[in-house]
Tab-separated table of C-alpha atoms and ligand atoms in Angstrom:
chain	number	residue	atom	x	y	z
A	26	UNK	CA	-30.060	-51.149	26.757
A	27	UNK	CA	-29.117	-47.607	25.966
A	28	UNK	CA	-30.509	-44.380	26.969
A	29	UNK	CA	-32.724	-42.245	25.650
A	30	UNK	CA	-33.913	-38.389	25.851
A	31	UNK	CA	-37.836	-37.742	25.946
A	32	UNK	CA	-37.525	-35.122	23.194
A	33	UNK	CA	-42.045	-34.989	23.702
A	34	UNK	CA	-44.855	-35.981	25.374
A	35	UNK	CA	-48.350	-35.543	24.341
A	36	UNK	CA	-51.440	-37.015	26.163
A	37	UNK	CA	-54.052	-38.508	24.449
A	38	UNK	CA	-56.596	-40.686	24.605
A	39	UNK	CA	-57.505	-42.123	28.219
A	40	UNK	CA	-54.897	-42.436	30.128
A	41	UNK	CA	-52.613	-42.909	27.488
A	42	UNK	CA	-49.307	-41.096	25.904
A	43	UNK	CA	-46.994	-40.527	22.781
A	44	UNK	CA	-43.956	-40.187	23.342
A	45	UNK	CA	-40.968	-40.001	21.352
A	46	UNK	CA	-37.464	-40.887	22.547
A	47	UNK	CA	-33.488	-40.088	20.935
A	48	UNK	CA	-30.964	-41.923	21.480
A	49	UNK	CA	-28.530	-39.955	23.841
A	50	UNK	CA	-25.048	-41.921	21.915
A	51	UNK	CA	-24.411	-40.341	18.939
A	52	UNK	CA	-22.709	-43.492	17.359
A	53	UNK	CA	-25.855	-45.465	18.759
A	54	UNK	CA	-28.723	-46.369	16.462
A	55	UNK	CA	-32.286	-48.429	16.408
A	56	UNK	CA	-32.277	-51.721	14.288
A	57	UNK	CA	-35.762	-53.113	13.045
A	58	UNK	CA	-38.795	-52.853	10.932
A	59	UNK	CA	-42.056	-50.760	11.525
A	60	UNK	CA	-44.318	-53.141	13.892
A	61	UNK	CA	-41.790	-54.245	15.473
A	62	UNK	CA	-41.067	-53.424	19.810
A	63	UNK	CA	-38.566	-52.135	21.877
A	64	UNK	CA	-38.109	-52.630	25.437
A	65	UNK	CA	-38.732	-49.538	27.711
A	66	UNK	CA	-36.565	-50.169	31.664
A	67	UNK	CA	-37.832	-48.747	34.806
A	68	UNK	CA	-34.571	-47.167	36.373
A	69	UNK	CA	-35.243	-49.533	39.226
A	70	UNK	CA	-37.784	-52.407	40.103
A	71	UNK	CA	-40.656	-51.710	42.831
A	72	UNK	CA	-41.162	-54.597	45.142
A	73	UNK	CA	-39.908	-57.409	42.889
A	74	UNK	CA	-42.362	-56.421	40.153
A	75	UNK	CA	-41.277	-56.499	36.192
A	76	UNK	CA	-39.607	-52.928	35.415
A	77	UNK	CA	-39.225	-53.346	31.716
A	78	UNK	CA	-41.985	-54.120	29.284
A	79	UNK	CA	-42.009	-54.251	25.220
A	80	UNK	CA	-43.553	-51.706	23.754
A	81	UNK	CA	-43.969	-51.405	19.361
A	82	UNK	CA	-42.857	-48.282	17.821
A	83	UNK	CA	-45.418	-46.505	15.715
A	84	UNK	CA	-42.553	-44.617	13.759
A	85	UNK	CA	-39.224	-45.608	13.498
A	86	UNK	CA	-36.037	-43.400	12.340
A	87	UNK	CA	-32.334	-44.386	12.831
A	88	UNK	CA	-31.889	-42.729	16.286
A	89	UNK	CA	-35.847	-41.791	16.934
A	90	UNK	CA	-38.770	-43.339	18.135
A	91	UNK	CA	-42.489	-42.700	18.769
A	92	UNK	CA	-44.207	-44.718	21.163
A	93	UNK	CA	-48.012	-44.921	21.905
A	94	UNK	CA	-48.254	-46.129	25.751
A	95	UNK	CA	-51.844	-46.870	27.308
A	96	UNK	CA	-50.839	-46.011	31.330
A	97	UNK	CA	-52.937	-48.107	33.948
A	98	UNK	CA	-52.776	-46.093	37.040
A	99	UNK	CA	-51.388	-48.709	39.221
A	100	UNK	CA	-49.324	-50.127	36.567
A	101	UNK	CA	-45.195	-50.936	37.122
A	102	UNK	CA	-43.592	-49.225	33.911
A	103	UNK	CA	-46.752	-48.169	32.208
A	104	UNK	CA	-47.785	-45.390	34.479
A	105	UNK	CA	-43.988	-44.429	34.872
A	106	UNK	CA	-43.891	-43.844	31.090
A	107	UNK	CA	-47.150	-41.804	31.514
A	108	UNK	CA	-44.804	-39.506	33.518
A	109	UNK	CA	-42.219	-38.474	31.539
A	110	UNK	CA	-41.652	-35.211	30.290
A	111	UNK	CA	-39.235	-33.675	28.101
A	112	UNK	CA	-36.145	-33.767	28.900
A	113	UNK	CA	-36.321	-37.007	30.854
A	114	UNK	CA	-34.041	-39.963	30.050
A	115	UNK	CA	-35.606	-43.506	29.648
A	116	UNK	CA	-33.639	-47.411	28.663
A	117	UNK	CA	-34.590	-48.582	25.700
A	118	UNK	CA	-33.567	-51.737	23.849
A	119	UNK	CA	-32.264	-50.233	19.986
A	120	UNK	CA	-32.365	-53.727	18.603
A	121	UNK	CA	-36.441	-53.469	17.507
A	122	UNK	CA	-38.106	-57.482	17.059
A	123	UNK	CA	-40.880	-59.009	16.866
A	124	UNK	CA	-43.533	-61.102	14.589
A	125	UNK	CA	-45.027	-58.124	12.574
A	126	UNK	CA	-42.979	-57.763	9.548
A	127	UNK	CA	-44.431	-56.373	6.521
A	128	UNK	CA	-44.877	-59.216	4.138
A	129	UNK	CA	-45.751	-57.308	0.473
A	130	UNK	CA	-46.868	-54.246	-0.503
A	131	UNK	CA	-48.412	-55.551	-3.938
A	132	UNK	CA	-51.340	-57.407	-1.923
A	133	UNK	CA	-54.485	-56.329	-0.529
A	134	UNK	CA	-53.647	-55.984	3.641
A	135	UNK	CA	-55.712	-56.186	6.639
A	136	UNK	CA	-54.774	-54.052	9.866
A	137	UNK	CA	-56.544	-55.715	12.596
A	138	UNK	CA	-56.299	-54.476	16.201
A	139	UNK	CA	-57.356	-53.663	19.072
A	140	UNK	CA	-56.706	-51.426	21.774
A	141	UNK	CA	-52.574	-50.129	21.869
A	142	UNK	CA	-52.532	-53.039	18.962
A	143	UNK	CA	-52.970	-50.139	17.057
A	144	UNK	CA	-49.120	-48.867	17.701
A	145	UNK	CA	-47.581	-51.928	14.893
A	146	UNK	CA	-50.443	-51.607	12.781
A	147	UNK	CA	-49.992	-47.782	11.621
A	148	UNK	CA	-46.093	-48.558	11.128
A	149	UNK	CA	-47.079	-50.652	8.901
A	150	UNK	CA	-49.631	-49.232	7.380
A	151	UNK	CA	-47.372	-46.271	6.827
A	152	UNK	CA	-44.403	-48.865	5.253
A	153	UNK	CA	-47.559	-50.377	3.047
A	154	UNK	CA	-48.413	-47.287	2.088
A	155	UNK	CA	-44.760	-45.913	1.134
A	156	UNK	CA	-44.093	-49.195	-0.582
A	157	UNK	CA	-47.319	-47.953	-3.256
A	158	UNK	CA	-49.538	-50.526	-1.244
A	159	UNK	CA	-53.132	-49.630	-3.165
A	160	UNK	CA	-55.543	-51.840	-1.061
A	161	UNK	CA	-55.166	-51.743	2.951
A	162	UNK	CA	-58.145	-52.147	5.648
A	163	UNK	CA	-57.857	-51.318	9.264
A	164	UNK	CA	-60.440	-52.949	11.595
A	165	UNK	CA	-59.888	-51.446	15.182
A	166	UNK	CA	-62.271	-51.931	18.311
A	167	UNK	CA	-61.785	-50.913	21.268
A	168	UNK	CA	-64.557	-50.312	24.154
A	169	UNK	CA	-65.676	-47.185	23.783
A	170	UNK	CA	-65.236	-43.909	21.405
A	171	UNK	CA	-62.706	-42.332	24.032
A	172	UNK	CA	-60.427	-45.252	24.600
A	173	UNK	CA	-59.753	-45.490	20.617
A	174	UNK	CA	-55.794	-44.825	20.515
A	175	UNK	CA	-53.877	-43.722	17.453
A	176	UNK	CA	-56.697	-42.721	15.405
A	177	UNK	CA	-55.021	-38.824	14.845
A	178	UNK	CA	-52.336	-41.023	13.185
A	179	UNK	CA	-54.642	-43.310	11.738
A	180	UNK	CA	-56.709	-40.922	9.842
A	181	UNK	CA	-54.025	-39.112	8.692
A	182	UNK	CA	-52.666	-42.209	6.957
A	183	UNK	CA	-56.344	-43.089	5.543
A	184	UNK	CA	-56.514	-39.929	3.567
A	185	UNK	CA	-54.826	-41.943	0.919
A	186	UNK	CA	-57.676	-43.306	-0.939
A	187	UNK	CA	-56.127	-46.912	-0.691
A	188	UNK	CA	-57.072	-46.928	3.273
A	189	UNK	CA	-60.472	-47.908	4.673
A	190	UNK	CA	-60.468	-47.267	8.037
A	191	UNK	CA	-63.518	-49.412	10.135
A	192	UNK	CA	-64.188	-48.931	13.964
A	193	UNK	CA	-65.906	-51.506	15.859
A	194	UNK	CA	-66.787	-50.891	19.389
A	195	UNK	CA	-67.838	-53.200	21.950
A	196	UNK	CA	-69.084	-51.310	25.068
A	197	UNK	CA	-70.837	-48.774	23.607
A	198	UNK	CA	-73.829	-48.191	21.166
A	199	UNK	CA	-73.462	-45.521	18.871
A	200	UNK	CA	-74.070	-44.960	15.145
A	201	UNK	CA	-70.954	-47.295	14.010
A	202	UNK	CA	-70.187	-50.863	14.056
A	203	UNK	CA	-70.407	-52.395	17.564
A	204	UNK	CA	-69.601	-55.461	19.251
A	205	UNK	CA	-66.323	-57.339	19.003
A	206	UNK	CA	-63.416	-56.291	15.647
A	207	UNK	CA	-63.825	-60.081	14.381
A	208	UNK	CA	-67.475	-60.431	14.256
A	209	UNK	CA	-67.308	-58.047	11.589
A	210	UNK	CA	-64.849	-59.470	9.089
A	211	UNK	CA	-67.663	-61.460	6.925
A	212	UNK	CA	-69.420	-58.480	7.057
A	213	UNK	CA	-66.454	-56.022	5.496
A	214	UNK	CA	-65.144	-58.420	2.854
A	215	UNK	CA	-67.643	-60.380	0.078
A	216	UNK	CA	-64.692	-63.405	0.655
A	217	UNK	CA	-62.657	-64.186	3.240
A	218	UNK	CA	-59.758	-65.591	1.364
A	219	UNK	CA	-55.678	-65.927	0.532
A	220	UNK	CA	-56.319	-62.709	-1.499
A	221	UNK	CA	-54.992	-60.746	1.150
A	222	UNK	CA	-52.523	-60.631	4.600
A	223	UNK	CA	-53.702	-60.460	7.340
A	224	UNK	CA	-51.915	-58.183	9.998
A	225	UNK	CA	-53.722	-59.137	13.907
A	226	UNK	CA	-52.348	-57.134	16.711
A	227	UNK	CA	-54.300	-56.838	20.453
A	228	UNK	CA	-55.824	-58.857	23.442
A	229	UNK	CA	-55.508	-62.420	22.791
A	230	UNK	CA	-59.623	-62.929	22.560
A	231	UNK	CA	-59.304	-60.880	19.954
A	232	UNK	CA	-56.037	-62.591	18.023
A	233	UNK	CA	-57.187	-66.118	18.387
A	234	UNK	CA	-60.615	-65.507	17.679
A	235	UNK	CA	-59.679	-64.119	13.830
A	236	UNK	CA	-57.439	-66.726	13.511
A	237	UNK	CA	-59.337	-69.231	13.860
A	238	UNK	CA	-62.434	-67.328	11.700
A	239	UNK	CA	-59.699	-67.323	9.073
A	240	UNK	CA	-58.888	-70.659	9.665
A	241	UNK	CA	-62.010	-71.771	9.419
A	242	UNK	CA	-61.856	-69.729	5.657
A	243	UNK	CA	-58.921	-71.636	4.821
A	244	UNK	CA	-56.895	-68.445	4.913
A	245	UNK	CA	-52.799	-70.249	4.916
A	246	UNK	CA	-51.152	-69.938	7.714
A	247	UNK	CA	-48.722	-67.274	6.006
A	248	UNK	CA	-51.340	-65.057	5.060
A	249	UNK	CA	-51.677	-64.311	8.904
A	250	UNK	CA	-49.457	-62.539	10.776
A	251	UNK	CA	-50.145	-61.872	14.150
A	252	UNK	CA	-48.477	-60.751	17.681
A	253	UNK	CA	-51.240	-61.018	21.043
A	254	UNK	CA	-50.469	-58.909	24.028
A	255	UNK	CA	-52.045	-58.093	27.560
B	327	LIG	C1	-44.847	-57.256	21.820
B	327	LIG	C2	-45.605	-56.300	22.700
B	327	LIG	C3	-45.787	-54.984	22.298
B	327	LIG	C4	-46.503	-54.079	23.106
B	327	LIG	N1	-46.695	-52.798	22.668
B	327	LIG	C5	-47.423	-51.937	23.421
B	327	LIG	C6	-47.665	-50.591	22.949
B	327	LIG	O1	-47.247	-50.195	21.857
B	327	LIG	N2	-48.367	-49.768	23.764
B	327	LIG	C7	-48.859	-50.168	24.998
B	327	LIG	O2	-49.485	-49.357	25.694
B	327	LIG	N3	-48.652	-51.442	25.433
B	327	LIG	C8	-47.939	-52.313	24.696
B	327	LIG	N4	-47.703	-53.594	25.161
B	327	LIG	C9	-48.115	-53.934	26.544
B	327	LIG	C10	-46.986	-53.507	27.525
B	327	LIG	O3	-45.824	-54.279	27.272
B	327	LIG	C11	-47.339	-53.692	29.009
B	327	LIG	O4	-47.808	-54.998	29.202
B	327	LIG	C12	-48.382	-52.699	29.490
B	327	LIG	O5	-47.953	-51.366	29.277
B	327	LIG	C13	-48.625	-52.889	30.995
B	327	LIG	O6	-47.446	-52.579	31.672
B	327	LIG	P1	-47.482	-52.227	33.226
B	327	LIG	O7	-46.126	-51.834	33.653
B	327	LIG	O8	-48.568	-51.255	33.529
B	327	LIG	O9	-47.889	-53.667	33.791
B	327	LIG	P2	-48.421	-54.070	35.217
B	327	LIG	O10	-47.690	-53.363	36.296
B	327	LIG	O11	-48.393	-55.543	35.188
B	327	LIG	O12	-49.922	-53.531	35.285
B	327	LIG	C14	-50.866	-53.636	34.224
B	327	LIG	C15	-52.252	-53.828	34.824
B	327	LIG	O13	-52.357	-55.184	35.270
B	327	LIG	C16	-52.690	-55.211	36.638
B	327	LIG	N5	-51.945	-56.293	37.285
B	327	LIG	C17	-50.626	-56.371	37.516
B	327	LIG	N6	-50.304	-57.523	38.121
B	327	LIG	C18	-51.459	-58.195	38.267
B	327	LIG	C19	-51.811	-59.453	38.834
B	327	LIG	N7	-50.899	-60.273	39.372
B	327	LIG	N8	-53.106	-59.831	38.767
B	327	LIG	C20	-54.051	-59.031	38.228
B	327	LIG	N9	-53.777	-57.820	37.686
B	327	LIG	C21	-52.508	-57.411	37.723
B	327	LIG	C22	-52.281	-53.850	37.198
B	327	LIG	O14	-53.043	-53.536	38.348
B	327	LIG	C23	-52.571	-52.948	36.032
B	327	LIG	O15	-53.928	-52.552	36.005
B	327	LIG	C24	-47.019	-54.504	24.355
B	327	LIG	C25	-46.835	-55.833	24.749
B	327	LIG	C26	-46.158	-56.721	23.943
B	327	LIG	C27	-45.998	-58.152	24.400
């Protein structure tokens, strides 16, 4: 682990935070792809509960990160990240991992998420993008239109023309599509085939319930790249 400075801080969303971090060693640098995760330490651990989680990096230099954190008030690390301000110093693990790797820019992508799945996805969308990606679709649900993270980020990145950007929401009705990110796939996409990767990020429900929708497709097994969380 090495330590970082909180060089900013800005709230958004509910409850929830970007922040992004420098490493304080000059000679000290971060390793890894866009989607992949760090490890943010607690200084110390409260009561014998976990003080370091994983959290992906939405943006990725050679000494600076951004991080999207969703803070649960009575969370262990995630409500101490909520906290920081500039100026603070964090741990963080520089060597990045993780399952979400960019597999080809010259195919037709799917960014499916939900919740602070959204972190990998726009790291890669951004490396799709760079790499003259001309087909990418982002499916992210969430509950409600005010716990949707990222999307200042995410609609940034979609004013390329190859980006559709759909949200699905599942606890609210409103003009948009509602219910549950998966349920919508058919719905998107004439054919659910090995035309495309597919990039799944978010609450395991959500994961395992596209996988097995693409299974079910006959999508191949390395068409589908996926990470579950929470
Ligand atoms: C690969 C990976 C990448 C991730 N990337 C991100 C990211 O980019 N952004 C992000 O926000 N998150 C991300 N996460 C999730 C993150 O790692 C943490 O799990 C999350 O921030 C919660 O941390 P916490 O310290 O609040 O956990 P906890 O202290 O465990 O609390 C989380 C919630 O669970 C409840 N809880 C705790 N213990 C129990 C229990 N025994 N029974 C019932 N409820 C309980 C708490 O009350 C609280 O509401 C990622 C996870 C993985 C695996």
């Amino acid at each position: 682990m090495k330590e970082a400075y909180v060089t900013a801080t800005r709230p958004t969303g509910a409850h929830s935070v970007y922040l992004t971090l420098e490493l304080a060693d000059s000679e000290a640098s971060f390793t890894g792809q866009p989607g992949h995760h760090t490890v943010v330490s607690k200084p110390e651990s409260e009561h014998g509960r976990q003080s370091a989680m994983p959290y992906s990096v939405m943006k990725l230099g050679p000494t600076r990160i951004m991080l999207l954190v969703r803070g649960y008030e009575d969370g262990n690390v995630s409500a101490w990240i909520n906290d920081r301000v500039p100026g603070d110093t964090v741990s963080v693990r520089t060597d990045l991992s993780g399952n979400l790797t960019l597999q080809s820019a010259d195919r037709p992508a799917v960014f499916m998420a939900s919740g602070t799945g959204i972190t990998p996805m726009v790291g890669l969308l951004d490396q799709y993008l760079e790499g003259g990606g001309s087909d990418a679709t982002v499916i992210l649900g969430d509950k409600r239109q005010e716990t949707l993270l990222g999307t200042e980020l995410l609609e940034f990145l979609g004013t390329d023309s190859a980006v559709d950007i759909e949200y699905v929401l599942s606890r609210e009705s409103w003009a948009g599509r509602e219910g549950y990110a998966q349920e919508h796939l058919s719905e998107i996409f004439d054919e659910i085939d090995d035309s495309r990767d597919y990039y799944i990020c978010g609450v395991p429900p959500m994961v395992n319930g596209t996988k097995d929708l693409l299974a079910g497709h006959d999508v191949s097994e390395e068409a589908i790249i996926t990470e579950g969380w929470e």
